[in-house]
Amino acid sequence: MPDTIMSKEPSSNLENAMQMLIKTFHKYSGKEGDKYTLSRGELRELLTEELGSYLGNARDGEGVEKVMNDLDANSDGEVDFTEFIILMGALTVACNDFFMEYKPEKLVHTPFKKESTIEEIKE
C-alpha cells in the first residue's frame, strides 16, 4: 500500500479500522525475526496489550499456543498479516454474535466510544 494512502486521515470508520489493523500488526511484528510476521512472543504481546479485555488472560501459554497453531496455516511457526486478519475476522464475528444477544437499550463496549448502544453501533 503506498505511503500516501496510509498517511491520509481516514474519512470513515471502516478506513480507520483498516488502518488500525495494519498499524497494530506492524507495531508488534519484526521485533523477533521477520519484520512482516508475528512470532509466538510477538503474538502473545499483541493479544495481551491490544485485546486483553476481550480475551481475558492472553498471557496463558497454552491458550496462545493454541491460537498460534490454529492461525499458522502454512506451519512456519509465525503468523503473517493474512493469518492475523483471519483471527481478527473470527473475533469480530464472535463479538457481533455476543452483542446481538443483548437488547438495544443495554450498553456494550465498542472501540468507537467508551459505551454505545447496539443502535448506535448500527449507525
Short mmCIF file of N, CA and C in Angstrom, two decimals:
data_model
loop_
_atom_site.label_atom_id
_atom_site.label_comp_id
_atom_site.label_asym_id
_atom_site.label_seq_id
_atom_site.Cartn_x
_atom_site.Cartn_y
_atom_site.Cartn_z
N MET A 1 0.85 -1.17 0.00
CA MET A 1 0.00 0.00 0.00
C MET A 1 0.90 1.23 0.00
N PRO A 2 0.69 2.15 -0.91
CA PRO A 2 1.53 3.35 -0.96
C PRO A 2 1.42 4.17 0.31
N ASP A 3 2.54 4.82 0.68
CA ASP A 3 2.58 5.64 1.89
C ASP A 3 1.53 6.75 1.85
N THR A 4 1.22 7.27 0.66
CA THR A 4 0.26 8.36 0.57
C THR A 4 -1.11 7.94 1.05
N ILE A 5 -1.48 6.68 0.83
CA ILE A 5 -2.78 6.21 1.30
C ILE A 5 -2.77 6.10 2.82
N MET A 6 -1.73 5.52 3.38
CA MET A 6 -1.66 5.34 4.83
C MET A 6 -1.46 6.65 5.57
N SER A 7 -0.91 7.67 4.92
CA SER A 7 -0.66 8.93 5.61
C SER A 7 -1.90 9.83 5.62
N LYS A 8 -2.90 9.51 4.82
CA LYS A 8 -4.13 10.30 4.82
C LYS A 8 -4.94 9.98 6.06
N GLU A 9 -5.66 10.99 6.53
CA GLU A 9 -6.58 10.76 7.64
C GLU A 9 -7.74 9.92 7.11
N PRO A 10 -8.12 8.89 7.83
CA PRO A 10 -9.25 8.08 7.37
C PRO A 10 -10.52 8.92 7.38
N SER A 11 -11.34 8.74 6.35
CA SER A 11 -12.56 9.53 6.26
C SER A 11 -13.79 8.75 6.72
N SER A 12 -13.61 7.50 7.09
CA SER A 12 -14.74 6.72 7.57
C SER A 12 -14.27 5.78 8.68
N ASN A 13 -15.23 5.24 9.40
CA ASN A 13 -14.90 4.29 10.47
C ASN A 13 -14.21 3.05 9.92
N LEU A 14 -14.64 2.56 8.76
CA LEU A 14 -14.01 1.37 8.19
C LEU A 14 -12.59 1.64 7.75
N GLU A 15 -12.34 2.80 7.15
CA GLU A 15 -10.97 3.15 6.77
C GLU A 15 -10.09 3.25 8.01
N ASN A 16 -10.62 3.85 9.06
CA ASN A 16 -9.88 3.94 10.31
C ASN A 16 -9.58 2.55 10.87
N ALA A 17 -10.58 1.67 10.84
CA ALA A 17 -10.39 0.30 11.34
C ALA A 17 -9.32 -0.42 10.54
N MET A 18 -9.34 -0.27 9.22
CA MET A 18 -8.33 -0.92 8.38
C MET A 18 -6.93 -0.40 8.71
N GLN A 19 -6.80 0.91 8.83
CA GLN A 19 -5.50 1.49 9.16
C GLN A 19 -5.02 1.01 10.52
N MET A 20 -5.92 0.93 11.48
CA MET A 20 -5.53 0.49 12.82
C MET A 20 -5.10 -0.97 12.83
N LEU A 21 -5.76 -1.82 12.05
CA LEU A 21 -5.33 -3.22 11.94
C LEU A 21 -3.92 -3.31 11.38
N ILE A 22 -3.66 -2.57 10.32
CA ILE A 22 -2.34 -2.59 9.68
C ILE A 22 -1.28 -2.05 10.64
N LYS A 23 -1.55 -0.90 11.23
CA LYS A 23 -0.57 -0.28 12.14
C LYS A 23 -0.32 -1.15 13.36
N THR A 24 -1.37 -1.74 13.91
CA THR A 24 -1.21 -2.57 15.10
C THR A 24 -0.39 -3.80 14.79
N PHE A 25 -0.66 -4.47 13.67
CA PHE A 25 0.12 -5.64 13.29
C PHE A 25 1.60 -5.28 13.20
N HIS A 26 1.91 -4.19 12.51
CA HIS A 26 3.32 -3.81 12.30
C HIS A 26 3.97 -3.22 13.55
N LYS A 27 3.18 -2.77 14.50
CA LYS A 27 3.72 -2.31 15.78
C LYS A 27 4.39 -3.47 16.51
N TYR A 28 3.85 -4.67 16.38
CA TYR A 28 4.35 -5.84 17.09
C TYR A 28 5.21 -6.76 16.23
N SER A 29 5.04 -6.73 14.92
CA SER A 29 5.80 -7.65 14.05
C SER A 29 7.24 -7.19 13.92
N GLY A 30 8.12 -8.16 13.71
CA GLY A 30 9.51 -7.85 13.42
C GLY A 30 10.41 -7.58 14.60
N LYS A 31 9.89 -7.63 15.79
CA LYS A 31 10.76 -7.45 16.96
C LYS A 31 11.68 -8.66 17.11
N GLU A 32 11.19 -9.82 16.68
CA GLU A 32 11.96 -11.07 16.71
C GLU A 32 11.91 -11.66 15.30
N GLY A 33 12.96 -11.54 14.55
CA GLY A 33 12.99 -12.17 13.23
C GLY A 33 12.33 -11.34 12.14
N ASP A 34 11.57 -12.01 11.29
CA ASP A 34 10.95 -11.41 10.11
C ASP A 34 10.07 -10.22 10.49
N LYS A 35 10.30 -9.08 9.85
CA LYS A 35 9.54 -7.88 10.20
C LYS A 35 8.11 -7.90 9.67
N TYR A 36 7.76 -8.90 8.86
CA TYR A 36 6.42 -9.00 8.30
C TYR A 36 5.59 -10.12 8.91
N THR A 37 6.07 -10.70 10.01
CA THR A 37 5.32 -11.76 10.69
C THR A 37 5.38 -11.56 12.20
N LEU A 38 4.49 -12.25 12.89
CA LEU A 38 4.47 -12.26 14.35
C LEU A 38 4.99 -13.60 14.85
N SER A 39 5.98 -13.56 15.71
CA SER A 39 6.44 -14.77 16.39
C SER A 39 5.45 -15.09 17.51
N ARG A 40 5.65 -16.20 18.19
CA ARG A 40 4.78 -16.54 19.33
C ARG A 40 4.82 -15.45 20.40
N GLY A 41 6.01 -14.96 20.69
CA GLY A 41 6.15 -13.91 21.69
C GLY A 41 5.48 -12.62 21.27
N GLU A 42 5.64 -12.26 20.00
CA GLU A 42 5.01 -11.04 19.49
C GLU A 42 3.49 -11.18 19.50
N LEU A 43 2.99 -12.35 19.11
CA LEU A 43 1.54 -12.59 19.13
C LEU A 43 1.01 -12.50 20.56
N ARG A 44 1.72 -13.10 21.51
CA ARG A 44 1.32 -13.04 22.92
C ARG A 44 1.25 -11.58 23.38
N GLU A 45 2.27 -10.80 23.05
CA GLU A 45 2.29 -9.39 23.45
C GLU A 45 1.13 -8.63 22.81
N LEU A 46 0.87 -8.84 21.53
CA LEU A 46 -0.22 -8.17 20.84
C LEU A 46 -1.56 -8.54 21.49
N LEU A 47 -1.80 -9.83 21.71
CA LEU A 47 -3.06 -10.26 22.31
C LEU A 47 -3.25 -9.68 23.70
N THR A 48 -2.18 -9.64 24.48
CA THR A 48 -2.25 -9.12 25.85
C THR A 48 -2.50 -7.62 25.86
N GLU A 49 -1.73 -6.89 25.07
CA GLU A 49 -1.80 -5.42 25.09
C GLU A 49 -3.02 -4.87 24.35
N GLU A 50 -3.39 -5.48 23.26
CA GLU A 50 -4.43 -4.91 22.39
C GLU A 50 -5.80 -5.55 22.56
N LEU A 51 -5.86 -6.78 23.04
CA LEU A 51 -7.14 -7.48 23.15
C LEU A 51 -7.38 -8.07 24.53
N GLY A 52 -6.64 -7.59 25.51
CA GLY A 52 -6.73 -8.15 26.86
C GLY A 52 -8.12 -8.15 27.44
N SER A 53 -8.89 -7.08 27.24
CA SER A 53 -10.23 -7.02 27.83
C SER A 53 -11.21 -7.93 27.11
N TYR A 54 -10.92 -8.30 25.87
CA TYR A 54 -11.80 -9.20 25.12
C TYR A 54 -11.40 -10.65 25.31
N LEU A 55 -10.12 -10.92 25.46
CA LEU A 55 -9.65 -12.30 25.50
C LEU A 55 -9.34 -12.80 26.90
N GLY A 56 -9.39 -11.95 27.88
CA GLY A 56 -9.06 -12.38 29.24
C GLY A 56 -7.57 -12.55 29.40
N ASN A 57 -7.15 -13.69 29.86
CA ASN A 57 -5.74 -13.91 30.17
C ASN A 57 -4.98 -14.39 28.94
N ALA A 58 -4.55 -13.46 28.10
CA ALA A 58 -3.79 -13.82 26.89
C ALA A 58 -2.37 -14.24 27.23
N ARG A 59 -1.96 -14.07 28.49
CA ARG A 59 -0.62 -14.50 28.89
C ARG A 59 -0.54 -16.02 29.06
N ASP A 60 -1.69 -16.67 29.06
CA ASP A 60 -1.76 -18.12 29.20
C ASP A 60 -1.02 -18.77 28.04
N GLY A 61 0.09 -19.42 28.35
CA GLY A 61 0.93 -20.03 27.32
C GLY A 61 0.21 -21.03 26.46
N GLU A 62 -0.61 -21.88 27.06
CA GLU A 62 -1.34 -22.89 26.30
C GLU A 62 -2.36 -22.24 25.36
N GLY A 63 -3.04 -21.21 25.85
CA GLY A 63 -4.02 -20.52 25.02
C GLY A 63 -3.39 -19.86 23.82
N VAL A 64 -2.28 -19.16 24.03
CA VAL A 64 -1.58 -18.51 22.93
C VAL A 64 -1.04 -19.56 21.96
N GLU A 65 -0.55 -20.66 22.49
CA GLU A 65 -0.03 -21.74 21.64
C GLU A 65 -1.15 -22.31 20.75
N LYS A 66 -2.34 -22.48 21.31
CA LYS A 66 -3.47 -22.99 20.53
C LYS A 66 -3.85 -21.99 19.44
N VAL A 67 -3.93 -20.71 19.80
CA VAL A 67 -4.25 -19.68 18.81
C VAL A 67 -3.20 -19.69 17.71
N MET A 68 -1.94 -19.75 18.10
CA MET A 68 -0.84 -19.76 17.13
C MET A 68 -0.96 -20.96 16.19
N ASN A 69 -1.19 -22.14 16.73
CA ASN A 69 -1.31 -23.33 15.89
C ASN A 69 -2.52 -23.26 14.97
N ASP A 70 -3.63 -22.72 15.47
CA ASP A 70 -4.82 -22.58 14.64
C ASP A 70 -4.61 -21.57 13.51
N LEU A 71 -3.87 -20.50 13.80
CA LEU A 71 -3.67 -19.44 12.81
C LEU A 71 -2.59 -19.76 11.79
N ASP A 72 -1.58 -20.47 12.22
CA ASP A 72 -0.39 -20.69 11.39
C ASP A 72 -0.69 -21.68 10.27
N ALA A 73 -1.43 -21.21 9.26
CA ALA A 73 -1.91 -22.08 8.18
C ALA A 73 -0.78 -22.76 7.42
N ASN A 74 0.34 -22.07 7.25
CA ASN A 74 1.44 -22.65 6.47
C ASN A 74 2.49 -23.33 7.35
N SER A 75 2.21 -23.45 8.64
CA SER A 75 3.07 -24.17 9.61
C SER A 75 4.52 -23.70 9.63
N ASP A 76 4.72 -22.38 9.50
CA ASP A 76 6.09 -21.85 9.53
C ASP A 76 6.47 -21.33 10.92
N GLY A 77 5.56 -21.46 11.90
CA GLY A 77 5.86 -21.02 13.25
C GLY A 77 5.67 -19.54 13.48
N GLU A 78 5.13 -18.85 12.49
CA GLU A 78 4.88 -17.42 12.60
C GLU A 78 3.51 -17.10 12.01
N VAL A 79 2.96 -15.96 12.40
CA VAL A 79 1.67 -15.51 11.89
C VAL A 79 1.91 -14.33 10.97
N ASP A 80 1.53 -14.48 9.69
CA ASP A 80 1.68 -13.36 8.76
C ASP A 80 0.42 -12.49 8.82
N PHE A 81 0.41 -11.43 8.03
CA PHE A 81 -0.71 -10.48 8.10
C PHE A 81 -2.03 -11.14 7.72
N THR A 82 -2.03 -11.98 6.70
CA THR A 82 -3.26 -12.66 6.29
C THR A 82 -3.80 -13.53 7.42
N GLU A 83 -2.92 -14.28 8.06
CA GLU A 83 -3.34 -15.13 9.18
C GLU A 83 -3.85 -14.28 10.34
N PHE A 84 -3.22 -13.13 10.58
CA PHE A 84 -3.67 -12.20 11.63
C PHE A 84 -5.08 -11.67 11.32
N ILE A 85 -5.34 -11.33 10.07
CA ILE A 85 -6.65 -10.81 9.68
C ILE A 85 -7.72 -11.88 9.84
N ILE A 86 -7.38 -13.13 9.60
CA ILE A 86 -8.33 -14.23 9.83
C ILE A 86 -8.72 -14.26 11.31
N LEU A 87 -7.75 -14.11 12.20
CA LEU A 87 -8.03 -14.05 13.64
C LEU A 87 -8.95 -12.88 13.96
N MET A 88 -8.63 -11.71 13.43
CA MET A 88 -9.43 -10.53 13.73
C MET A 88 -10.85 -10.67 13.20
N GLY A 89 -11.00 -11.26 12.02
CA GLY A 89 -12.33 -11.51 11.48
C GLY A 89 -13.13 -12.45 12.36
N ALA A 90 -12.50 -13.53 12.80
CA ALA A 90 -13.19 -14.50 13.65
C ALA A 90 -13.58 -13.87 14.99
N LEU A 91 -12.69 -13.07 15.57
CA LEU A 91 -13.01 -12.40 16.83
C LEU A 91 -14.14 -11.38 16.65
N THR A 92 -14.14 -10.69 15.53
CA THR A 92 -15.18 -9.70 15.25
C THR A 92 -16.54 -10.38 15.10
N VAL A 93 -16.58 -11.51 14.40
CA VAL A 93 -17.82 -12.27 14.26
C VAL A 93 -18.31 -12.73 15.64
N ALA A 94 -17.40 -13.25 16.46
CA ALA A 94 -17.78 -13.71 17.80
C ALA A 94 -18.31 -12.55 18.64
N CYS A 95 -17.68 -11.39 18.56
CA CYS A 95 -18.16 -10.21 19.31
C CYS A 95 -19.53 -9.77 18.81
N ASN A 96 -19.72 -9.77 17.50
CA ASN A 96 -21.02 -9.39 16.94
C ASN A 96 -22.11 -10.35 17.44
N ASP A 97 -21.83 -11.64 17.40
CA ASP A 97 -22.80 -12.62 17.88
C ASP A 97 -23.13 -12.38 19.35
N PHE A 98 -22.11 -12.09 20.15
CA PHE A 98 -22.31 -11.81 21.57
C PHE A 98 -23.16 -10.56 21.76
N PHE A 99 -22.84 -9.47 21.03
CA PHE A 99 -23.57 -8.22 21.19
C PHE A 99 -25.02 -8.35 20.75
N MET A 100 -25.30 -9.17 19.75
CA MET A 100 -26.65 -9.32 19.24
C MET A 100 -27.58 -10.01 20.25
N GLU A 101 -27.01 -10.67 21.24
CA GLU A 101 -27.82 -11.31 22.28
C GLU A 101 -28.43 -10.29 23.24
N TYR A 102 -27.90 -9.07 23.26
CA TYR A 102 -28.38 -8.04 24.17
C TYR A 102 -29.46 -7.20 23.51
N LYS A 103 -30.35 -6.67 24.33
CA LYS A 103 -31.36 -5.76 23.82
C LYS A 103 -30.68 -4.45 23.46
N PRO A 104 -31.19 -3.73 22.46
CA PRO A 104 -30.55 -2.47 22.04
C PRO A 104 -30.38 -1.45 23.15
N GLU A 105 -31.26 -1.47 24.16
CA GLU A 105 -31.12 -0.46 25.22
C GLU A 105 -29.99 -0.78 26.20
N LYS A 106 -29.47 -2.01 26.15
CA LYS A 106 -28.34 -2.34 27.02
C LYS A 106 -27.07 -1.76 26.43
N LEU A 107 -26.15 -1.39 27.30
CA LEU A 107 -24.90 -0.79 26.85
C LEU A 107 -23.86 -1.86 26.58
N VAL A 108 -23.06 -1.63 25.52
CA VAL A 108 -21.96 -2.52 25.18
C VAL A 108 -20.72 -1.69 24.91
N HIS A 109 -19.56 -2.30 25.09
CA HIS A 109 -18.29 -1.62 24.83
C HIS A 109 -17.98 -1.67 23.34
N THR A 110 -17.57 -0.56 22.76
CA THR A 110 -17.11 -0.53 21.37
C THR A 110 -15.84 0.29 21.31
N PRO A 111 -15.01 0.09 20.27
CA PRO A 111 -13.80 0.89 20.14
C PRO A 111 -14.07 2.33 19.74
N PHE A 112 -15.28 2.65 19.28
CA PHE A 112 -15.56 4.00 18.80
C PHE A 112 -15.93 4.95 19.92
N LYS A 113 -16.59 4.43 20.94
CA LYS A 113 -16.97 5.22 22.10
C LYS A 113 -16.74 4.34 23.31
N LYS A 114 -16.65 4.98 24.44
CA LYS A 114 -16.48 4.17 25.65
C LYS A 114 -17.64 3.21 25.83
N GLU A 115 -18.87 3.70 25.65
CA GLU A 115 -20.05 2.85 25.71
C GLU A 115 -21.02 3.31 24.64
N SER A 116 -21.65 2.36 23.97
CA SER A 116 -22.64 2.67 22.95
C SER A 116 -23.75 1.64 23.02
N THR A 117 -24.92 2.03 22.52
CA THR A 117 -25.98 1.04 22.40
C THR A 117 -25.81 0.34 21.06
N ILE A 118 -26.49 -0.79 20.90
CA ILE A 118 -26.46 -1.51 19.63
C ILE A 118 -26.95 -0.59 18.51
N GLU A 119 -27.97 0.22 18.79
CA GLU A 119 -28.50 1.13 17.76
C GLU A 119 -27.41 2.09 17.29
N GLU A 120 -26.60 2.59 18.21
CA GLU A 120 -25.51 3.49 17.83
C GLU A 120 -24.45 2.76 17.02
N ILE A 121 -24.20 1.50 17.35
CA ILE A 121 -23.23 0.72 16.60
C ILE A 121 -23.70 0.54 15.17
N LYS A 122 -25.01 0.36 14.97
CA LYS A 122 -25.57 0.13 13.63
C LYS A 122 -25.49 1.37 12.76
N GLU A 123 -25.38 2.56 13.36
CA GLU A 123 -25.34 3.81 12.58
C GLU A 123 -24.09 3.90 11.74
#
